[in-house]
Amino acid sequence: MRTDSSPGTLPAREHLPAAGAGTPVLDVVIPVYNEEKDLKPCVRGLHEHLTRTFPYAFRITIADNASTDGTPDVAARLAERIAEVRSVRLEQKGRGRALRTVWSASDAPVLAYMDVDLSTDLNALLPLVAPLISGHSDLAIGSRLSRSARVVRGAKREFISRSYNLILRGSLQARFSDAQCGFKAIRRDVARVLLPLVEDSGWFFDTELLVLAERAGLRIHEVPVDWVDDPHSTVHIVKTATDDLKGVWRVGRALATGALPLDRLARPFGDDPRDRDIKDVPQGLARQLVGFCVVGALSTLFYLLLYSGFRAFTGSQTANGLALLVSAVANTAANRRLTFGVRGRGGAVRHQAQGLVVFGIGLALTSGSLAALNTASSDPAHSTELAVLVAANLAATVLRFLLFRAWVFPDRGHSHDTPAAPSGQGAATSTSRQQAPTAGPWQGSVPVTSVQGVPTEPSVPGASPATSRQDATMPLQPVRSPLPTRPSRPSGDDPRDFS
């Protein structure tokens, strides 16, 4: 797993300005290997669709992965005849290798790719890239497993796809729904810092990219797609599945050992609304409740074990006091770090002192409960004592959380050893990190022997940072006539109508 050559913190997401004439906003990559029959209709269909519906300048890049048939010649002719098409030849196979090479060198601010078989309906392309252009999201993926997706494919592929995504959810805690759909997009500024961390150069490239992006806290937008399976697909299912499982193991091990510097992908302070200091709005309550409950459950178990141990040598009141004192110190320390996110030694003694006051309240509740039990019964059973103590501790726990949140840790998550930057000052997060310069044309791990359809040096917009942040959006024009008033779609509009 790669751990080096990653630039610094990502900039804040901004709406992409309307580009000048000839500067593509979108670069759609079509990776191909021995696709001489399907390549021409795919590129012409995609070009016609983008010309008719896409309101920005675009480019289509054919990435030939060491094809041995007539694919390079077909790609070269398409690049010569269509101004928006270019052809790139790589001498090594691998879809991930092709995407990394082309995306790393592209000057378009939004980068996408799609499979050559056009299994995905092209009407999903604009919804795919719109959140990236607007600055709302970092990556976008087409999903065949979304509830509103319309998919036509055999039971075998359906089973494999759903099983694979279940494996990702169970092993890597992935939350995205479809890792394998060949229909994805990414912002160039995100790709610049994320691609150096992605090791795979084959079919697992997509999954690794998404897992790392999600673990780094980047926003992934999902678009339900209309998708029709290609019965003539050349993908080797067994080999692909084996390589994917190896990739899952490799990425999972790297994440577990902390071998990936995912903090380098963090957005600057203030870009996330959860970073903002807003008055009268409780922040992180749900997360704090979960953390407090987990710590409380472990503390209660620890307390009961201590009480049972002390009870064998002393009376119930003494055993209760000792067990509660030891567990209270551990509980305060755990909540300080895990629930309320307070790091460093600053204020630790004061927090423990305040925690002991809270402990005194809990002691009064539990001791009072034991006294009431002993009054009601001269010789209560040990199980009865434990039940009464559990009930008393539940009441003390609720009060403890309220006191911790409002009195002991009123800052709720701000570190006591690193002052938080004020909202809007994005550079305050990591001033020491240096951003690497943008990679030059075709700077990658694979030599590119030919580029057709564009100059050898892409024209990179030379706008200053201040100019690039101006929001000059282009108005979008409707490309479809209004839907008919009848509630159902006409036959053939749904891919499931296909025979």
CSV table of C-alpha atoms in Angstrom, one decimal:
chain,number,residue,atom,x,y,z
A,1,MET,CA,0.0,0.0,0.0
A,2,ARG,CA,1.4,3.4,-1.0
A,3,THR,CA,2.1,5.8,1.8
A,4,ASP,CA,4.2,8.5,0.1
A,5,SER,CA,4.1,11.0,-2.7
A,6,SER,CA,0.7,12.4,-1.5
A,7,PRO,CA,0.3,16.2,-1.6
A,8,GLY,CA,-1.2,18.1,1.3
A,9,THR,CA,-4.7,19.1,2.4
A,10,LEU,CA,-7.5,19.4,-0.1
A,11,PRO,CA,-8.8,22.9,-0.8
A,12,ALA,CA,-12.3,23.9,0.0
A,13,ARG,CA,-14.9,22.8,-2.5
A,14,GLU,CA,-16.0,25.6,-4.8
A,15,HIS,CA,-18.4,25.9,-7.7
A,16,LEU,CA,-16.4,25.5,-10.8
A,17,PRO,CA,-16.4,28.7,-12.9
A,18,ALA,CA,-17.7,28.7,-16.4
A,19,ALA,CA,-14.6,27.8,-18.5
A,20,GLY,CA,-13.5,29.7,-21.5
A,21,ALA,CA,-13.9,28.6,-25.0
A,22,GLY,CA,-12.0,25.4,-25.8
A,23,THR,CA,-11.3,24.6,-22.2
A,24,PRO,CA,-13.0,21.3,-21.3
A,25,VAL,CA,-14.9,21.1,-18.0
A,26,LEU,CA,-15.4,17.4,-18.3
A,27,ASP,CA,-13.0,14.7,-19.6
A,28,VAL,CA,-14.8,11.3,-20.1
A,29,VAL,CA,-12.3,8.4,-20.3
A,30,ILE,CA,-13.2,5.2,-22.1
A,31,PRO,CA,-10.7,2.4,-21.2
A,32,VAL,CA,-10.6,-0.2,-23.9
A,33,TYR,CA,-8.9,-3.5,-24.7
A,34,ASN,CA,-9.6,-5.2,-28.0
A,35,GLU,CA,-12.8,-3.4,-28.6
A,36,GLU,CA,-12.5,-2.6,-32.3
A,37,LYS,CA,-16.2,-3.5,-33.0
A,38,ASP,CA,-17.8,-1.5,-30.1
A,39,LEU,CA,-15.5,1.5,-29.9
A,40,LYS,CA,-16.8,3.5,-32.9
A,41,PRO,CA,-20.6,3.4,-32.1
A,42,CYS,CA,-19.8,4.0,-28.4
A,43,VAL,CA,-17.7,7.1,-29.0
A,44,ARG,CA,-20.1,8.5,-31.6
A,45,GLY,CA,-23.1,7.9,-29.4
A,46,LEU,CA,-21.4,9.5,-26.4
A,47,HIS,CA,-20.3,12.5,-28.5
A,48,GLU,CA,-23.7,13.0,-29.9
A,49,HIS,CA,-25.3,12.9,-26.4
A,50,LEU,CA,-22.8,15.3,-24.9
A,51,THR,CA,-23.1,17.7,-27.8
A,52,ARG,CA,-26.9,17.7,-27.4
A,53,THR,CA,-27.3,17.8,-23.6
A,54,PHE,CA,-24.1,18.9,-21.9
A,55,PRO,CA,-23.9,22.7,-21.3
A,56,TYR,CA,-20.1,22.9,-20.9
A,57,ALA,CA,-17.1,22.1,-23.1
A,58,PHE,CA,-16.1,18.5,-22.9
A,59,ARG,CA,-13.5,16.0,-24.1
A,60,ILE,CA,-13.7,12.2,-24.7
A,61,THR,CA,-10.4,10.3,-24.2
A,62,ILE,CA,-10.0,6.8,-25.5
A,63,ALA,CA,-7.5,5.0,-23.3
A,64,ASP,CA,-6.2,1.9,-25.2
A,65,ASN,CA,-4.8,-0.7,-22.8
A,66,ALA,CA,-2.3,-2.5,-25.1
A,67,SER,CA,-4.9,-3.8,-27.5
A,68,THR,CA,-3.7,-6.4,-30.0
A,69,ASP,CA,-6.5,-6.0,-32.6
A,70,GLY,CA,-7.6,-3.0,-34.7
A,71,THR,CA,-8.6,-0.9,-31.7
A,72,PRO,CA,-5.7,1.6,-31.9
A,73,ASP,CA,-6.5,2.3,-35.6
A,74,VAL,CA,-10.2,2.9,-34.8
A,75,ALA,CA,-9.3,5.2,-31.9
A,76,ALA,CA,-6.8,7.2,-34.1
A,77,ARG,CA,-9.4,7.7,-36.9
A,78,LEU,CA,-12.0,8.9,-34.3
A,79,ALA,CA,-9.5,11.4,-32.9
A,80,GLU,CA,-8.7,12.7,-36.3
A,81,ARG,CA,-12.4,13.2,-37.3
A,82,ILE,CA,-13.9,14.5,-34.1
A,83,ALA,CA,-12.4,17.5,-32.5
A,84,GLU,CA,-13.5,16.6,-28.9
A,85,VAL,CA,-12.0,13.1,-29.1
A,86,ARG,CA,-8.4,12.2,-28.3
A,87,SER,CA,-6.6,8.8,-28.2
A,88,VAL,CA,-4.1,7.6,-25.7
A,89,ARG,CA,-2.1,4.4,-26.2
A,90,LEU,CA,-0.7,2.5,-23.2
A,91,GLU,CA,1.7,-0.5,-23.6
A,92,GLN,CA,0.4,-2.3,-20.4
A,93,LYS,CA,-3.0,-3.6,-19.6
A,94,GLY,CA,-5.1,-2.6,-16.6
A,95,ARG,CA,-8.2,-0.4,-16.4
A,96,GLY,CA,-6.9,1.2,-13.2
A,97,ARG,CA,-3.6,1.9,-14.8
A,98,ALA,CA,-5.3,3.6,-17.7
A,99,LEU,CA,-7.5,5.7,-15.5
A,100,ARG,CA,-4.7,6.8,-13.2
A,101,THR,CA,-2.5,7.8,-16.2
A,102,VAL,CA,-5.1,9.8,-18.1
A,103,TRP,CA,-6.7,11.4,-15.0
A,104,SER,CA,-3.3,12.5,-13.6
A,105,ALA,CA,-2.5,14.3,-16.8
A,106,SER,CA,-5.9,15.8,-17.7
A,107,ASP,CA,-6.5,19.5,-17.4
A,108,ALA,CA,-10.3,19.2,-17.0
A,109,PRO,CA,-11.6,20.0,-13.5
A,110,VAL,CA,-14.1,17.1,-13.7
A,111,LEU,CA,-12.9,13.6,-14.7
A,112,ALA,CA,-15.2,10.7,-15.5
A,113,TYR,CA,-15.0,7.2,-17.0
A,114,MET,CA,-17.5,4.8,-18.5
A,115,ASP,CA,-17.4,1.3,-20.0
A,116,VAL,CA,-17.3,1.0,-23.8
A,117,ASP,CA,-20.4,-1.2,-23.9
A,118,LEU,CA,-22.7,1.7,-22.9
A,119,SER,CA,-24.5,-0.6,-20.5
A,120,THR,CA,-25.4,2.6,-18.5
A,121,ASP,CA,-28.0,4.9,-20.0
A,122,LEU,CA,-26.3,8.2,-20.9
A,123,ASN,CA,-29.1,10.3,-19.3
A,124,ALA,CA,-27.4,9.6,-16.0
A,125,LEU,CA,-24.2,11.4,-17.1
A,126,LEU,CA,-25.3,14.9,-16.4
A,127,PRO,CA,-26.7,14.0,-12.9
A,128,LEU,CA,-23.4,12.2,-12.2
A,129,VAL,CA,-21.1,15.2,-12.8
A,130,ALA,CA,-23.4,18.1,-11.7
A,131,PRO,CA,-22.7,17.7,-8.0
A,132,LEU,CA,-18.9,17.8,-8.8
A,133,ILE,CA,-19.3,21.0,-10.9
A,134,SER,CA,-21.4,22.7,-8.3
A,135,GLY,CA,-18.9,21.9,-5.5
A,136,HIS,CA,-21.3,19.8,-3.6
A,137,SER,CA,-19.5,16.4,-3.8
A,138,ASP,CA,-16.0,15.1,-4.3
A,139,LEU,CA,-16.8,11.9,-6.2
A,140,ALA,CA,-19.9,10.5,-7.9
A,141,ILE,CA,-20.8,6.9,-8.8
A,142,GLY,CA,-23.6,5.2,-10.7
A,143,SER,CA,-25.4,2.7,-8.7
A,144,ARG,CA,-27.3,-0.4,-10.0
A,145,LEU,CA,-28.2,-1.4,-6.5
A,146,SER,CA,-30.1,1.7,-5.5
A,147,ARG,CA,-33.9,1.2,-5.1
A,148,SER,CA,-34.8,3.5,-8.0
A,149,ALA,CA,-32.2,2.0,-10.3
A,150,ARG,CA,-33.6,0.0,-13.3
A,151,VAL,CA,-31.4,-3.0,-14.1
A,152,VAL,CA,-31.6,-5.9,-16.6
A,153,ARG,CA,-29.0,-8.7,-16.0
A,154,GLY,CA,-28.9,-12.4,-15.2
A,155,ALA,CA,-29.2,-14.0,-11.8
A,156,LYS,CA,-25.5,-15.0,-11.7
A,157,ARG,CA,-24.2,-11.4,-12.1
A,158,GLU,CA,-26.8,-10.1,-9.7
A,159,PHE,CA,-25.7,-12.5,-7.1
A,160,ILE,CA,-22.0,-11.8,-7.6
A,161,SER,CA,-22.5,-8.0,-7.5
A,162,ARG,CA,-24.6,-8.0,-4.3
A,163,SER,CA,-22.3,-10.5,-2.6
A,164,TYR,CA,-19.3,-8.4,-3.3
A,165,ASN,CA,-20.9,-5.3,-2.0
A,166,LEU,CA,-22.0,-7.2,1.2
A,167,ILE,CA,-18.3,-8.2,1.6
A,168,LEU,CA,-17.2,-4.6,1.4
A,169,ARG,CA,-19.8,-3.5,3.9
A,170,GLY,CA,-18.9,-6.3,6.4
A,171,SER,CA,-15.1,-6.1,6.0
A,172,LEU,CA,-14.3,-2.5,5.1
A,173,GLN,CA,-17.4,-0.8,6.5
A,174,ALA,CA,-18.2,0.6,3.1
A,175,ARG,CA,-21.4,2.7,3.0
A,176,PHE,CA,-21.6,3.2,-0.8
A,177,SER,CA,-24.0,0.8,-2.5
A,178,ASP,CA,-22.2,-0.2,-5.8
A,179,ALA,CA,-18.5,-0.3,-6.2
A,180,GLN,CA,-18.3,-2.1,-9.6
A,181,CYS,CA,-20.5,0.0,-11.8
A,182,GLY,CA,-18.4,1.3,-14.7
A,183,PHE,CA,-19.8,4.8,-14.4
A,184,LYS,CA,-17.9,7.2,-12.1
A,185,ALA,CA,-16.6,10.7,-11.8
A,186,ILE,CA,-14.2,12.7,-9.6
A,187,ARG,CA,-13.0,16.2,-9.2
A,188,ARG,CA,-9.5,16.8,-10.5
A,189,ASP,CA,-8.3,18.4,-7.2
A,190,VAL,CA,-9.5,15.3,-5.3
A,191,ALA,CA,-7.9,12.9,-7.9
A,192,ARG,CA,-4.6,14.7,-7.6
A,193,VAL,CA,-4.2,13.8,-3.9
A,194,LEU,CA,-6.2,10.5,-3.9
A,195,LEU,CA,-4.7,8.7,-6.9
A,196,PRO,CA,-1.1,8.4,-5.4
A,197,LEU,CA,-2.6,6.3,-2.5
A,198,VAL,CA,-4.4,3.9,-4.8
A,199,GLU,CA,-2.2,0.9,-5.5
A,200,ASP,CA,-4.3,-1.4,-7.7
A,201,SER,CA,-4.0,-1.1,-11.5
A,202,GLY,CA,-6.8,-3.5,-12.5
A,203,TRP,CA,-10.5,-3.9,-11.7
A,204,PHE,CA,-10.1,-3.3,-8.0
A,205,PHE,CA,-9.0,0.2,-8.7
A,206,ASP,CA,-12.6,1.6,-8.3
A,207,THR,CA,-13.2,-0.1,-5.0
A,208,GLU,CA,-9.9,1.0,-3.5
A,209,LEU,CA,-10.5,4.6,-4.7
A,210,LEU,CA,-14.0,4.7,-3.1
A,211,VAL,CA,-13.0,3.1,0.2
A,212,LEU,CA,-10.1,5.5,0.7
A,213,ALA,CA,-12.2,8.5,-0.2
A,214,GLU,CA,-15.0,7.4,2.2
A,215,ARG,CA,-12.5,6.7,5.0
A,216,ALA,CA,-11.0,10.2,4.5
A,217,GLY,CA,-14.4,11.8,4.9
A,218,LEU,CA,-14.9,12.8,1.3
A,219,ARG,CA,-18.5,13.1,0.0
A,220,ILE,CA,-19.6,10.5,-2.5
A,221,HIS,CA,-22.7,11.2,-4.5
A,222,GLU,CA,-24.7,8.2,-5.9
A,223,VAL,CA,-26.9,8.3,-9.0
A,224,PRO,CA,-29.4,5.5,-9.6
A,225,VAL,CA,-28.9,4.3,-13.2
A,226,ASP,CA,-30.7,2.4,-15.9
A,227,TRP,CA,-28.4,-0.5,-16.8
A,228,VAL,CA,-28.6,-3.3,-19.3
A,229,ASP,CA,-26.1,-6.2,-19.0
A,230,ASP,CA,-23.8,-6.8,-21.9
A,231,PRO,CA,-24.0,-10.6,-22.6
A,232,HIS,CA,-20.8,-10.4,-24.6
A,233,SER,CA,-18.7,-8.9,-21.9
A,234,THR,CA,-15.0,-10.0,-21.9
A,235,VAL,CA,-14.6,-9.7,-18.1
A,236,HIS,CA,-13.3,-12.9,-16.5
A,237,ILE,CA,-15.5,-13.2,-13.4
A,238,VAL,CA,-13.5,-15.8,-11.4
A,239,LYS,CA,-10.1,-14.0,-11.9
A,240,THR,CA,-11.7,-10.6,-11.2
A,241,ALA,CA,-13.4,-11.9,-8.0
A,242,THR,CA,-10.2,-13.4,-6.8
A,243,ASP,CA,-8.2,-10.2,-7.4
A,244,ASP,CA,-11.0,-8.2,-5.7
A,245,LEU,CA,-10.8,-10.4,-2.6
A,246,LYS,CA,-7.1,-10.0,-2.4
A,247,GLY,CA,-7.5,-6.2,-2.7
A,248,VAL,CA,-10.1,-6.2,0.1
A,249,TRP,CA,-7.6,-8.0,2.3
A,250,ARG,CA,-4.7,-5.7,1.4
A,251,VAL,CA,-6.7,-2.5,1.9
A,252,GLY,CA,-8.3,-3.8,5.1
A,253,ARG,CA,-4.9,-4.6,6.6
A,254,ALA,CA,-3.5,-1.2,5.6
A,255,LEU,CA,-6.4,0.6,7.2
A,256,ALA,CA,-6.2,-1.5,10.4
A,257,THR,CA,-2.5,-0.8,10.8
A,258,GLY,CA,-2.7,2.9,10.0
A,259,ALA,CA,-0.4,2.6,7.0
A,260,LEU,CA,-2.5,5.1,5.0
A,261,PRO,CA,-2.1,8.9,5.7
A,262,LEU,CA,-5.7,9.6,5.1
A,263,ASP,CA,-5.4,12.9,7.1
A,264,ARG,CA,-3.8,14.4,4.0
A,265,LEU,CA,-7.1,14.2,2.3
A,266,ALA,CA,-9.0,16.2,4.9
A,267,ARG,CA,-10.9,19.3,3.9
A,268,PRO,CA,-9.8,22.6,5.5
A,269,PHE,CA,-11.4,23.7,8.7
A,270,GLY,CA,-14.8,25.4,8.1
A,271,ASP,CA,-15.6,23.5,4.9
A,272,ASP,CA,-17.6,21.0,6.9
A,273,PRO,CA,-20.6,22.6,8.7
A,274,ARG,CA,-19.9,20.4,11.7
A,275,ASP,CA,-16.8,22.5,12.2
A,276,ARG,CA,-18.7,25.7,12.7
A,277,ASP,CA,-19.3,27.2,16.1
A,278,ILE,CA,-23.0,27.9,16.0
A,279,LYS,CA,-24.6,29.2,19.2
A,280,ASP,CA,-27.6,27.5,20.7
A,281,VAL,CA,-27.3,24.5,18.4
A,282,PRO,CA,-26.1,21.3,20.2
A,283,GLN,CA,-23.2,19.8,18.3
A,284,GLY,CA,-22.4,16.1,18.1
A,285,LEU,CA,-25.2,15.0,20.6
A,286,ALA,CA,-26.0,11.7,18.8
A,287,ARG,CA,-22.3,10.7,18.6
A,288,GLN,CA,-21.7,11.7,22.2
A,289,LEU,CA,-24.7,9.7,23.4
A,290,VAL,CA,-23.4,6.6,21.6
A,291,GLY,CA,-19.9,7.0,23.0
A,292,PHE,CA,-21.2,7.7,26.5
A,293,CYS,CA,-23.5,4.6,26.4
A,294,VAL,CA,-20.6,2.4,25.3
A,295,VAL,CA,-18.3,3.8,27.9
A,296,GLY,CA,-21.1,3.5,30.5
A,297,ALA,CA,-21.9,-0.1,29.7
A,298,LEU,CA,-18.2,-1.0,30.0
A,299,SER,CA,-17.9,1.0,33.2
A,300,THR,CA,-20.9,-0.7,34.7
A,301,LEU,CA,-19.5,-4.1,33.9
A,302,PHE,CA,-16.1,-3.0,35.4
A,303,TYR,CA,-17.9,-1.7,38.5
A,304,LEU,CA,-19.9,-4.9,39.1
A,305,LEU,CA,-16.7,-7.0,38.8
A,306,LEU,CA,-15.0,-4.7,41.3
A,307,TYR,CA,-17.9,-4.8,43.6
A,308,SER,CA,-18.1,-8.6,43.6
A,309,GLY,CA,-14.4,-8.8,44.3
A,310,PHE,CA,-14.4,-6.2,47.1
A,311,ARG,CA,-17.6,-7.8,48.6
A,312,ALA,CA,-15.8,-11.0,49.3
A,313,PHE,CA,-13.6,-9.1,51.8
A,314,THR,CA,-15.7,-6.3,53.2
A,315,GLY,CA,-19.2,-5.1,53.7
A,316,SER,CA,-21.6,-3.9,51.0
A,317,GLN,CA,-21.2,-0.2,51.6
A,318,THR,CA,-17.4,-0.3,51.6
A,319,ALA,CA,-17.3,-2.5,48.5
A,320,ASN,CA,-19.7,-0.2,46.8
A,321,GLY,CA,-17.7,2.9,47.6
A,322,LEU,CA,-14.4,1.4,46.5
A,323,ALA,CA,-15.8,-0.1,43.3
A,324,LEU,CA,-17.5,3.2,42.4
A,325,LEU,CA,-14.4,5.3,43.1
A,326,VAL,CA,-12.1,3.2,40.9
A,327,SER,CA,-14.7,2.9,38.1
A,328,ALA,CA,-15.5,6.6,38.3
A,329,VAL,CA,-11.9,7.6,37.6
A,330,ALA,CA,-11.7,5.2,34.7
A,331,ASN,CA,-15.1,6.4,33.4
A,332,THR,CA,-14.1,10.1,33.5
A,333,ALA,CA,-10.9,9.4,31.6
A,334,ALA,CA,-12.6,7.3,29.0
A,335,ASN,CA,-15.4,9.9,28.4
A,336,ARG,CA,-12.9,12.7,28.3
A,337,ARG,CA,-11.1,11.1,25.4
A,338,LEU,CA,-13.6,9.0,23.6
A,339,THR,CA,-17.0,10.8,24.1
A,340,PHE,CA,-16.1,14.4,24.2
A,341,GLY,CA,-12.9,14.3,22.2
A,342,VAL,CA,-10.6,16.1,24.7
A,343,ARG,CA,-7.0,15.4,24.0
A,344,GLY,CA,-3.8,16.3,25.9
A,345,ARG,CA,-3.1,16.8,29.6
A,346,GLY,CA,-4.5,20.3,29.8
A,347,GLY,CA,-7.3,20.4,32.3
A,348,ALA,CA,-7.1,16.7,33.2
A,349,VAL,CA,-6.8,17.2,36.9
A,350,ARG,CA,-9.7,19.6,36.9
A,351,HIS,CA,-11.8,17.2,34.9
A,352,GLN,CA,-11.0,14.4,37.3
A,353,ALA,CA,-11.9,16.6,40.3
A,354,GLN,CA,-15.2,17.5,38.7
A,355,GLY,CA,-15.7,13.8,37.9
A,356,LEU,CA,-15.3,13.0,41.5
A,357,VAL,CA,-18.1,15.4,42.4
A,358,VAL,CA,-20.3,13.6,39.9
A,359,PHE,CA,-19.0,10.4,41.5
A,360,GLY,CA,-20.3,11.7,44.9
A,361,ILE,CA,-23.7,12.1,43.4
A,362,GLY,CA,-23.6,8.6,42.1
A,363,LEU,CA,-22.4,7.3,45.4
A,364,ALA,CA,-25.3,9.0,47.2
A,365,LEU,CA,-27.8,7.4,44.8
A,366,THR,CA,-26.3,3.8,45.0
A,367,SER,CA,-25.6,4.0,48.7
A,368,GLY,CA,-29.1,5.3,49.4
A,369,SER,CA,-30.5,2.4,47.3
A,370,LEU,CA,-28.5,-0.1,49.3
A,371,ALA,CA,-29.6,1.5,52.6
A,372,ALA,CA,-33.2,1.3,51.5
A,373,LEU,CA,-32.8,-2.4,50.5
A,374,ASN,CA,-31.2,-3.2,53.9
A,375,THR,CA,-34.1,-1.5,55.6
A,376,ALA,CA,-36.6,-3.4,53.7
A,377,SER,CA,-34.8,-6.8,54.1
A,378,SER,CA,-32.4,-7.7,56.9
A,379,ASP,CA,-30.5,-10.2,54.7
A,380,PRO,CA,-31.0,-9.5,51.0
A,381,ALA,CA,-29.7,-12.0,48.4
A,382,HIS,CA,-26.6,-11.0,46.5
A,383,SER,CA,-28.5,-11.1,43.2
A,384,THR,CA,-31.0,-8.6,44.6
A,385,GLU,CA,-28.2,-6.3,45.6
A,386,LEU,CA,-26.8,-6.4,42.1
A,387,ALA,CA,-30.3,-5.6,40.6
A,388,VAL,CA,-30.8,-2.6,42.9
A,389,LEU,CA,-27.3,-1.3,42.1
A,390,VAL,CA,-27.9,-1.7,38.3
A,391,ALA,CA,-31.1,0.4,38.6
A,392,ALA,CA,-29.4,3.0,40.7
A,393,ASN,CA,-26.5,3.2,38.3
A,394,LEU,CA,-28.9,3.8,35.3
A,395,ALA,CA,-30.4,6.8,37.1
A,396,ALA,CA,-26.9,8.0,38.0
A,397,THR,CA,-25.7,7.5,34.4
A,398,VAL,CA,-28.4,9.9,33.0
A,399,LEU,CA,-27.4,12.6,35.5
A,400,ARG,CA,-23.7,11.9,34.9
A,401,PHE,CA,-24.1,12.6,31.1
A,402,LEU,CA,-25.9,15.8,31.7
A,403,LEU,CA,-23.3,17.1,34.1
A,404,PHE,CA,-20.4,16.0,31.9
A,405,ARG,CA,-21.9,17.7,28.9
A,406,ALA,CA,-22.9,21.0,30.6
A,407,TRP,CA,-20.3,21.3,33.3
A,408,VAL,CA,-17.2,19.0,33.1
A,409,PHE,CA,-16.7,19.2,29.3
A,410,PRO,CA,-18.6,22.3,28.1
A,411,ASP,CA,-16.4,22.7,25.0
A,412,ARG,CA,-17.8,19.5,23.6
A,413,GLY,CA,-15.1,18.2,21.3
A,414,HIS,CA,-12.6,21.0,21.0
A,415,SER,CA,-9.0,19.9,21.8
A,416,HIS,CA,-7.5,21.5,24.8
A,417,ASP,CA,-4.0,21.4,23.5
A,418,THR,CA,-4.7,22.8,20.0
A,419,PRO,CA,-6.9,25.8,19.7
A,420,ALA,CA,-9.6,25.6,17.0
A,421,ALA,CA,-9.3,27.9,14.1
A,422,PRO,CA,-12.2,30.4,13.5
A,423,SER,CA,-14.8,29.4,11.0
A,424,GLY,CA,-13.8,30.3,7.5
A,425,GLN,CA,-10.1,30.3,7.9
A,426,GLY,CA,-9.3,27.2,5.9
A,427,ALA,CA,-5.5,27.5,6.0
A,428,ALA,CA,-5.4,27.2,9.8
A,429,THR,CA,-5.8,23.4,9.7
A,430,SER,CA,-2.5,22.5,8.2
A,431,THR,CA,-0.2,25.4,7.5
A,432,SER,CA,2.9,23.2,7.6
A,433,ARG,CA,1.7,20.9,4.9
A,434,GLN,CA,3.0,21.7,1.5
A,435,GLN,CA,0.9,21.0,-1.6
A,436,ALA,CA,2.8,19.3,-4.4
A,437,PRO,CA,2.7,20.9,-7.9
A,438,THR,CA,0.3,19.6,-10.4
A,439,ALA,CA,1.7,16.6,-12.3
A,440,GLY,CA,2.9,17.4,-15.8
A,441,PRO,CA,1.4,16.0,-19.0
A,442,TRP,CA,1.2,12.2,-18.9
A,443,GLN,CA,3.3,11.9,-15.7
A,444,GLY,CA,2.5,8.5,-14.5
A,445,SER,CA,3.7,5.0,-13.8
A,446,VAL,CA,3.1,3.8,-17.4
A,447,PRO,CA,4.8,5.3,-20.6
A,448,VAL,CA,2.3,6.7,-23.1
A,449,THR,CA,3.5,6.2,-26.6
A,450,SER,CA,1.0,8.3,-28.4
A,451,VAL,CA,-1.6,11.0,-27.9
A,452,GLN,CA,-3.9,11.9,-30.7
A,453,GLY,CA,-6.6,14.5,-31.0
A,454,VAL,CA,-5.0,17.2,-28.8
A,455,PRO,CA,-1.7,19.0,-28.5
A,456,THR,CA,1.0,17.2,-26.6
A,457,GLU,CA,0.8,19.8,-23.8
A,458,PRO,CA,-2.8,20.4,-22.6
A,459,SER,CA,-3.7,24.0,-22.1
A,460,VAL,CA,-4.2,24.5,-18.3
A,461,PRO,CA,-6.3,27.5,-17.3
A,462,GLY,CA,-4.0,30.2,-16.0
A,463,ALA,CA,-6.5,31.9,-13.8
A,464,SER,CA,-5.3,33.1,-10.4
A,465,PRO,CA,-6.7,31.5,-7.2
A,466,ALA,CA,-8.9,34.6,-6.7
A,467,THR,CA,-10.3,34.4,-10.2
A,468,SER,CA,-10.9,30.6,-10.0
A,469,ARG,CA,-13.1,31.0,-7.0
A,470,GLN,CA,-15.6,33.3,-8.7
A,471,ASP,CA,-18.9,31.7,-9.2
A,472,ALA,CA,-19.8,32.3,-12.8
A,473,THR,CA,-22.3,29.5,-13.6
A,474,MET,CA,-23.8,28.8,-17.0
A,475,PRO,CA,-27.5,28.5,-17.2
A,476,LEU,CA,-28.8,25.0,-18.0
A,477,GLN,CA,-31.4,24.6,-20.7
A,478,PRO,CA,-33.9,21.8,-20.6
A,479,VAL,CA,-33.1,19.0,-23.1
A,480,ARG,CA,-36.3,17.0,-22.7
A,481,SER,CA,-39.9,17.9,-23.5
A,482,PRO,CA,-42.3,17.7,-20.5
A,483,LEU,CA,-43.4,14.2,-19.5
A,484,PRO,CA,-46.9,13.0,-20.6
A,485,THR,CA,-49.7,13.5,-18.1
A,486,ARG,CA,-50.4,9.8,-17.9
A,487,PRO,CA,-48.8,8.2,-14.9
A,488,SER,CA,-46.9,5.4,-16.7
A,489,ARG,CA,-43.8,5.6,-18.9
A,490,PRO,CA,-44.2,4.5,-22.5
A,491,SER,CA,-43.0,1.1,-23.4
A,492,GLY,CA,-39.3,0.9,-24.0
A,493,ASP,CA,-38.4,3.8,-21.7
A,494,ASP,CA,-37.6,1.4,-18.9
A,495,PRO,CA,-34.7,-1.0,-19.6
A,496,ARG,CA,-36.7,-3.8,-18.0
A,497,ASP,CA,-39.1,-3.6,-20.9
A,498,PHE,CA,-36.3,-5.0,-23.2
A,499,SER,CA,-36.7,-8.5,-24.4
